[in-house]
mmCIF file of C-alpha atoms and ligand atoms in Angstrom:
data_model
loop_
_atom_site.group_PDB
_atom_site.id
_atom_site.type_symbol
_atom_site.label_atom_id
_atom_site.label_comp_id
_atom_site.label_asym_id
_atom_site.label_seq_id
_atom_site.Cartn_x
_atom_site.Cartn_y
_atom_site.Cartn_z
ATOM 1 C CA MET E 590 7.160 17.258 9.579
ATOM 2 C CA THR E 591 6.428 17.813 6.190
ATOM 3 C CA ASP E 592 3.711 16.317 3.842
ATOM 4 C CA GLY E 593 5.598 13.817 1.985
ATOM 5 C CA LEU E 594 5.163 9.896 1.128
ATOM 6 C CA THR E 595 7.854 7.314 2.308
ATOM 7 C CA VAL E 596 8.527 4.167 0.953
ATOM 8 C CA LEU E 597 8.767 1.150 3.482
ATOM 9 C CA GLY E 598 8.450 -1.561 1.628
ATOM 10 C CA SER E 599 8.530 -1.927 -2.242
ATOM 11 C CA CYS E 600 8.257 -5.938 -3.143
ATOM 12 C CA GLY E 601 5.577 -7.796 -4.675
ATOM 13 C CA ALA E 602 4.911 -11.866 -3.138
ATOM 14 C CA TRP E 603 7.978 -11.872 -0.539
ATOM 15 C CA PRO E 604 11.074 -9.492 0.304
ATOM 16 C CA GLU E 605 14.238 -8.881 -1.113
ATOM 17 C CA PRO E 606 17.364 -9.143 1.490
ATOM 18 C CA HIS E 607 17.085 -5.403 3.007
ATOM 19 C CA ARG E 608 14.262 -4.582 1.838
ATOM 20 C CA ALA E 609 9.890 -5.548 2.350
ATOM 21 C CA CYS E 610 6.785 -5.702 1.229
ATOM 22 C CA SER E 611 4.123 -3.063 0.481
ATOM 23 C CA GLY E 612 3.817 -0.231 2.763
ATOM 24 C CA PHE E 613 4.121 3.518 2.196
ATOM 25 C CA LEU E 614 3.538 6.259 5.086
ATOM 26 C CA VAL E 615 1.619 9.557 4.100
ATOM 27 C CA GLU E 616 1.714 12.577 5.782
ATOM 28 C CA ARG E 617 -0.298 15.969 5.288
ATOM 29 C CA ASP E 618 -0.832 18.810 7.727
ATOM 30 C CA GLY E 619 0.392 16.481 10.927
ATOM 31 C CA PHE E 620 -2.114 13.498 10.164
ATOM 32 C CA ARG E 621 -0.368 9.998 9.160
ATOM 33 C CA VAL E 622 -1.772 7.235 7.587
ATOM 34 C CA VAL E 623 -0.244 4.018 6.525
ATOM 35 C CA LEU E 624 -1.442 2.632 3.212
ATOM 36 C CA ASP E 625 -0.689 -1.553 3.359
ATOM 37 C CA LEU E 626 1.593 -3.059 6.022
ATOM 38 C CA GLY E 627 3.597 -6.203 4.494
ATOM 39 C CA TYR E 628 6.156 -8.377 5.276
ATOM 40 C CA GLY E 629 8.667 -6.404 7.121
ATOM 41 C CA THR E 630 7.135 -3.122 7.210
ATOM 42 C CA LEU E 631 6.288 -2.509 11.178
ATOM 43 C CA PRO E 632 9.834 -1.863 11.831
ATOM 44 C CA ARG E 633 10.090 0.523 8.968
ATOM 45 C CA LEU E 634 6.925 2.673 10.525
ATOM 46 C CA LEU E 635 8.206 2.514 13.914
ATOM 47 C CA ASP E 636 11.559 4.323 12.401
ATOM 48 C CA ALA E 637 9.404 6.700 10.201
ATOM 49 C CA LEU E 638 7.063 7.676 12.968
ATOM 50 C CA GLY E 639 10.099 8.523 15.316
ATOM 51 C CA PRO E 640 10.148 8.661 18.920
ATOM 52 C CA GLN E 641 6.609 9.138 19.612
ATOM 53 C CA GLY E 642 5.959 5.684 17.952
ATOM 54 C CA VAL E 643 2.464 4.430 17.288
ATOM 55 C CA ASP E 644 0.970 7.088 18.802
ATOM 56 C CA ALA E 645 2.116 9.241 15.763
ATOM 57 C CA LEU E 646 -0.127 7.207 13.941
ATOM 58 C CA ASP E 647 -3.409 8.136 12.863
ATOM 59 C CA GLY E 648 -4.825 5.424 10.371
ATOM 60 C CA VAL E 649 -4.429 2.466 8.145
ATOM 61 C CA VAL E 650 -5.514 1.529 4.764
ATOM 62 C CA VAL E 651 -5.113 -1.896 3.954
ATOM 63 C CA THR E 652 -5.847 -2.994 0.210
ATOM 64 C CA HIS E 653 -6.387 -6.662 0.811
ATOM 65 C CA HIS E 654 -5.240 -9.815 2.883
ATOM 66 C CA HIS E 655 -2.752 -11.336 1.142
ATOM 67 C CA PRO E 656 0.485 -10.621 3.655
ATOM 68 C CA ASP E 657 2.595 -9.376 1.616
ATOM 69 C CA HIS E 658 -0.065 -6.401 2.320
ATOM 70 C CA ALA E 659 -1.378 -7.226 5.226
ATOM 71 C CA VAL E 660 0.236 -9.436 7.626
ATOM 72 C CA ASP E 661 2.516 -6.620 9.943
ATOM 73 C CA LEU E 662 -0.588 -5.279 10.574
ATOM 74 C CA HIS E 663 -1.034 -7.897 13.308
ATOM 75 C CA GLY E 664 2.293 -6.601 14.482
ATOM 76 C CA LEU E 665 0.734 -3.272 14.846
ATOM 77 C CA PHE E 666 -1.810 -4.516 17.170
ATOM 78 C CA ARG E 667 0.662 -5.980 19.228
ATOM 79 C CA ALA E 668 2.455 -3.026 19.298
ATOM 80 C CA TRP E 669 -0.773 -0.857 20.004
ATOM 81 C CA THR E 670 -1.967 -2.982 22.969
ATOM 82 C CA TYR E 671 0.928 -4.986 24.487
ATOM 83 C CA PRO E 672 2.787 -2.058 25.962
ATOM 84 C CA ARG E 673 -0.040 -0.183 27.860
ATOM 85 C CA ARG E 674 -3.256 -0.638 29.917
ATOM 86 C CA SER E 675 -5.306 1.510 27.718
ATOM 87 C CA TRP E 676 -5.363 3.073 24.358
ATOM 88 C CA GLU E 677 -8.117 5.028 21.755
ATOM 89 C CA ARG E 678 -9.014 2.456 19.003
ATOM 90 C CA LEU E 679 -6.600 3.384 15.720
ATOM 91 C CA ALA E 680 -9.206 3.919 12.633
ATOM 92 C CA VAL E 681 -8.231 0.718 9.684
ATOM 93 C CA TRP E 682 -9.983 1.010 6.585
ATOM 94 C CA ALA E 683 -9.681 -2.462 4.746
ATOM 95 C CA PRO E 684 -11.687 -4.997 3.267
ATOM 96 C CA PRO E 685 -13.206 -7.829 5.587
ATOM 97 C CA GLN E 686 -10.932 -10.481 5.021
ATOM 98 C CA VAL E 687 -8.040 -8.052 6.470
ATOM 99 C CA ARG E 688 -10.259 -8.052 10.077
ATOM 100 C CA ASP E 689 -10.405 -11.675 9.646
ATOM 101 C CA ALA E 690 -7.093 -12.397 9.015
ATOM 102 C CA VAL E 691 -5.629 -10.075 12.091
ATOM 103 C CA ILE E 692 -7.984 -12.193 14.085
ATOM 104 C CA ALA E 693 -6.801 -15.497 13.189
ATOM 105 C CA LEU E 694 -3.354 -14.532 13.742
ATOM 106 C CA GLU E 695 -4.379 -13.219 17.175
ATOM 107 C CA ASP E 696 -5.690 -17.095 17.708
ATOM 108 C CA GLY E 697 -9.591 -15.885 16.947
ATOM 109 C CA ASP E 698 -9.703 -13.494 19.696
ATOM 110 C CA ALA E 699 -12.073 -10.445 18.004
ATOM 111 C CA ALA E 700 -13.099 -8.762 20.727
ATOM 112 C CA ALA E 701 -8.771 -8.086 21.422
ATOM 113 C CA VAL E 702 -8.752 -7.004 17.860
ATOM 114 C CA ASP E 703 -12.036 -4.728 17.498
ATOM 115 C CA ALA E 704 -10.813 -3.421 21.015
ATOM 116 C CA ALA E 705 -7.084 -1.817 19.235
ATOM 117 C CA PHE E 706 -8.691 -1.123 15.378
ATOM 118 C CA ASP E 707 -11.915 0.316 14.452
ATOM 119 C CA PHE E 708 -12.136 -1.193 11.386
ATOM 120 C CA THR E 709 -13.883 0.219 8.337
ATOM 121 C CA PRO E 710 -14.990 -2.204 5.437
ATOM 122 C CA LEU E 711 -13.543 -1.124 1.755
ATOM 123 C CA PRO E 712 -15.196 -0.676 -0.645
ATOM 124 C CA ALA E 713 -16.967 2.360 0.730
ATOM 125 C CA GLY E 714 -18.367 5.710 -0.255
ATOM 126 C CA PRO E 715 -15.789 8.639 0.199
ATOM 127 C CA THR E 716 -15.027 8.343 3.622
ATOM 128 C CA ALA E 717 -13.107 11.353 5.504
ATOM 129 C CA ALA E 718 -9.754 10.068 6.872
ATOM 130 C CA GLY E 719 -8.025 13.775 8.860
ATOM 131 C CA PRO E 720 -7.607 15.860 6.004
ATOM 132 C CA PHE E 721 -8.290 13.271 3.210
ATOM 133 C CA VAL E 722 -11.180 12.086 1.389
ATOM 134 C CA LEU E 723 -10.269 8.673 0.963
ATOM 135 C CA GLU E 724 -11.637 7.051 -2.126
ATOM 136 C CA SER E 725 -11.915 2.711 -2.602
ATOM 137 C CA VAL E 726 -12.549 1.035 -5.449
ATOM 138 C CA ALA E 727 -12.831 -2.749 -6.099
ATOM 139 C CA LEU E 728 -10.066 -4.127 -8.593
ATOM 140 C CA PRO E 729 -9.212 -7.093 -10.090
ATOM 141 C CA HIS E 730 -7.134 -9.296 -7.926
ATOM 142 C CA PHE E 731 -6.829 -13.041 -6.987
ATOM 143 C CA VAL E 732 -8.797 -11.699 -3.477
ATOM 144 C CA PRO E 733 -11.251 -8.623 -2.658
ATOM 145 C CA SER E 734 -8.830 -6.000 -3.440
ATOM 146 C CA VAL E 735 -9.521 -2.126 -3.846
ATOM 147 C CA GLY E 736 -7.619 0.581 -5.025
ATOM 148 C CA VAL E 737 -7.368 4.048 -3.055
ATOM 149 C CA ARG E 738 -7.550 7.882 -3.663
ATOM 150 C CA LEU E 739 -6.486 10.292 -0.725
ATOM 151 C CA SER E 740 -7.546 13.697 -1.915
ATOM 152 C CA SER E 741 -7.028 17.140 0.020
ATOM 153 C CA PRO E 742 -7.103 20.734 -1.199
ATOM 154 C CA GLY E 743 -4.336 21.057 -3.450
ATOM 155 C CA LEU E 744 -2.773 17.227 -3.423
ATOM 156 C CA VAL E 745 -4.425 13.903 -4.942
ATOM 157 C CA VAL E 746 -2.510 10.544 -3.805
ATOM 158 C CA ALA E 747 -3.552 7.376 -5.290
ATOM 159 C CA TYR E 748 -2.722 3.408 -4.873
ATOM 160 C CA THR E 749 -3.814 0.821 -6.831
ATOM 161 C CA GLY E 750 -2.709 -1.676 -4.401
ATOM 162 C CA ASP E 751 -2.692 -5.441 -6.523
ATOM 163 C CA THR E 752 -4.499 -5.352 -9.837
ATOM 164 C CA GLY E 753 -5.114 -6.645 -13.196
ATOM 165 C CA PRO E 754 -5.358 -4.202 -16.127
ATOM 166 C CA SER E 755 -9.081 -2.573 -15.280
ATOM 167 C CA PRO E 756 -10.810 0.693 -16.904
ATOM 168 C CA ALA E 757 -11.186 1.951 -13.307
ATOM 169 C CA LEU E 758 -7.696 2.449 -13.239
ATOM 170 C CA ALA E 759 -8.100 5.627 -15.348
ATOM 171 C CA GLU E 760 -10.496 7.457 -12.450
ATOM 172 C CA LEU E 761 -8.491 5.720 -9.453
ATOM 173 C CA GLY E 762 -5.314 8.043 -10.842
ATOM 174 C CA ARG E 763 -7.237 10.832 -12.446
ATOM 175 C CA ASP E 764 -4.590 13.885 -12.387
ATOM 176 C CA ALA E 765 -3.365 12.345 -9.387
ATOM 177 C CA ASP E 766 0.132 14.495 -7.679
ATOM 178 C CA LEU E 767 1.186 11.054 -7.251
ATOM 179 C CA PHE E 768 -0.018 7.826 -8.509
ATOM 180 C CA VAL E 769 1.533 4.642 -6.870
ATOM 181 C CA VAL E 770 0.920 1.529 -9.221
ATOM 182 C CA GLU E 771 1.907 -1.944 -8.897
ATOM 183 C CA ALA E 772 4.248 -3.521 -11.184
ATOM 184 C CA THR E 773 4.794 -7.307 -10.915
ATOM 185 C CA ASP E 774 6.142 -7.621 -14.039
ATOM 186 C CA ARG E 775 5.954 -11.633 -12.563
ATOM 187 C CA GLU E 776 7.242 -12.667 -16.358
ATOM 188 C CA GLN E 777 10.631 -10.531 -15.935
ATOM 189 C CA ARG E 778 11.875 -13.740 -14.009
ATOM 190 C CA PRO E 779 12.567 -17.108 -16.475
ATOM 191 C CA THR E 780 12.210 -19.135 -13.948
ATOM 192 C CA THR E 781 9.015 -18.092 -12.353
ATOM 193 C CA PRO E 782 5.444 -19.908 -13.307
ATOM 194 C CA PRO E 783 2.922 -18.396 -14.469
ATOM 195 C CA ALA E 784 -0.023 -17.130 -12.005
ATOM 196 C CA ARG E 785 -2.653 -19.535 -11.494
ATOM 197 C CA LYS E 786 -4.871 -17.056 -13.191
ATOM 198 C CA PRO E 787 -3.745 -14.156 -15.863
ATOM 199 C CA GLY E 788 -4.990 -10.600 -15.726
ATOM 200 C CA LEU E 789 -4.783 -10.100 -12.429
ATOM 201 C CA GLN E 790 -1.484 -8.387 -11.799
ATOM 202 C CA LEU E 791 0.597 -5.721 -13.839
ATOM 203 C CA THR E 792 3.463 -5.351 -16.202
ATOM 204 C CA SER E 793 5.585 -2.227 -15.764
ATOM 205 C CA THR E 794 3.794 -1.383 -19.428
ATOM 206 C CA GLU E 795 0.659 -2.066 -18.225
ATOM 207 C CA ALA E 796 1.687 0.559 -15.263
ATOM 208 C CA GLY E 797 2.814 2.850 -17.637
ATOM 209 C CA ARG E 798 -0.527 2.910 -19.422
ATOM 210 C CA ALA E 799 -2.803 3.145 -16.448
ATOM 211 C CA ALA E 800 -0.639 5.888 -15.162
ATOM 212 C CA ARG E 801 -1.350 7.741 -18.813
ATOM 213 C CA SER E 802 -5.087 6.759 -19.067
ATOM 214 C CA ALA E 803 -5.810 8.478 -15.788
ATOM 215 C CA ALA E 804 -3.294 11.947 -16.754
ATOM 216 C CA ALA E 805 -1.541 11.082 -13.132
ATOM 217 C CA ARG E 806 1.341 13.843 -12.776
ATOM 218 C CA ARG E 807 3.896 11.457 -11.394
ATOM 219 C CA LEU E 808 4.156 8.137 -11.222
ATOM 220 C CA LEU E 809 5.572 5.674 -8.887
ATOM 221 C CA LEU E 810 5.874 1.803 -9.592
ATOM 222 C CA THR E 811 6.258 -0.844 -6.400
ATOM 223 C CA HIS E 812 5.652 -4.464 -5.870
ATOM 224 C CA PHE E 813 8.584 -5.453 -8.013
ATOM 225 C CA TRP E 814 9.168 -9.145 -8.227
ATOM 226 C CA PRO E 815 11.811 -10.133 -6.366
ATOM 227 C CA GLY E 816 15.375 -10.368 -8.741
ATOM 228 C CA ASN E 817 13.536 -8.088 -11.296
ATOM 229 C CA ASP E 818 15.752 -5.496 -12.505
ATOM 230 C CA ARG E 819 13.793 -2.512 -11.841
ATOM 231 C CA GLU E 820 15.394 -0.203 -14.467
ATOM 232 C CA ARG E 821 14.140 -2.266 -17.077
ATOM 233 C CA SER E 822 10.297 -2.213 -15.440
ATOM 234 C CA ARG E 823 10.924 2.082 -15.050
ATOM 235 C CA ALA E 824 11.795 1.587 -19.034
ATOM 236 C CA ASN E 825 8.919 -0.510 -19.639
ATOM 237 C CA ALA E 826 6.360 2.094 -17.740
ATOM 238 C CA GLN E 827 8.120 4.901 -19.748
ATOM 239 C CA ALA E 828 7.759 4.289 -23.172
ATOM 240 C CA GLU E 829 4.036 4.267 -22.443
ATOM 241 C CA TYR E 830 3.731 7.342 -20.148
ATOM 242 C CA GLY E 831 5.525 11.114 -20.914
ATOM 243 C CA GLY E 832 5.788 12.384 -16.917
ATOM 244 C CA GLU E 833 8.429 11.899 -14.215
ATOM 245 C CA VAL E 834 8.583 7.765 -13.265
ATOM 246 C CA LEU E 835 9.916 7.160 -10.007
ATOM 247 C CA LEU E 836 10.763 3.475 -8.540
ATOM 248 C CA ALA E 837 9.903 2.754 -5.020
ATOM 249 C CA ASP E 838 12.704 1.934 -3.028
ATOM 250 C CA GLU E 839 12.839 1.459 1.119
ATOM 251 C CA GLY E 840 12.828 4.532 2.911
ATOM 252 C CA LEU E 841 12.733 6.806 -0.446
ATOM 253 C CA ARG E 842 11.106 9.934 0.956
ATOM 254 C CA ILE E 843 8.785 11.856 -1.949
ATOM 255 C CA ASP E 844 7.730 15.495 -1.062
ATOM 256 C CA LEU E 845 4.135 16.120 -1.600
ATOM 257 C CA PRO E 846 2.936 19.548 -2.690
HETATM 258 ZN ZN1 LIG F 1104 0.856 -8.405 -3.077
#
């Protein structure tokens, strides 16, 4: 399989019909790491991994414990452990609350979860993840949340997870070949009540500004509020950012250099 990124899910908060919430499978030099596992992403991940199933997966990064980014990690726990009697632990990089959430879903059985997953808490200093160096930075959101940057010779992929506007986004996505940026655009739906606190998600305009400030080479917008007009989001981001603006879409495969 060639190097690339596959979109497993593109919705923020809850999934639209035939879609899923946040999830991206990144493949590089035969190493496969999934970024976020929100509602409905697990079957799509299994499809993308092919006949080897979960054995073809080398690691998981989860940006924060909200279920639209993390709940299918519990499904992956079951897919990893239930069908067999022995296994290697799977590397999981995530804020500590993600481990807590999976344990809560498994009736408090921390030993079972830790027997399956080898958690490294984020944010952390630069960490090796297969061919990548994984860097992480805390970003403004309702709960502890990180943006992540995966670097290997000739390739940088960065992903915001959920965030409000922050100067840290410029460094997170600096010169990235692909900068995956949330564009919740909650305000696009006139019936949507305002967020409990402002400044903790991005509009598509702010997503475009983040990509410009980072001088990213390509921008992939994601985390669309259900019902949003995604072409409108693209136009808003494009007004701020001179490079190519892609829209996340379930099953979309993006080749990487
Ligand atoms: Zn979210």
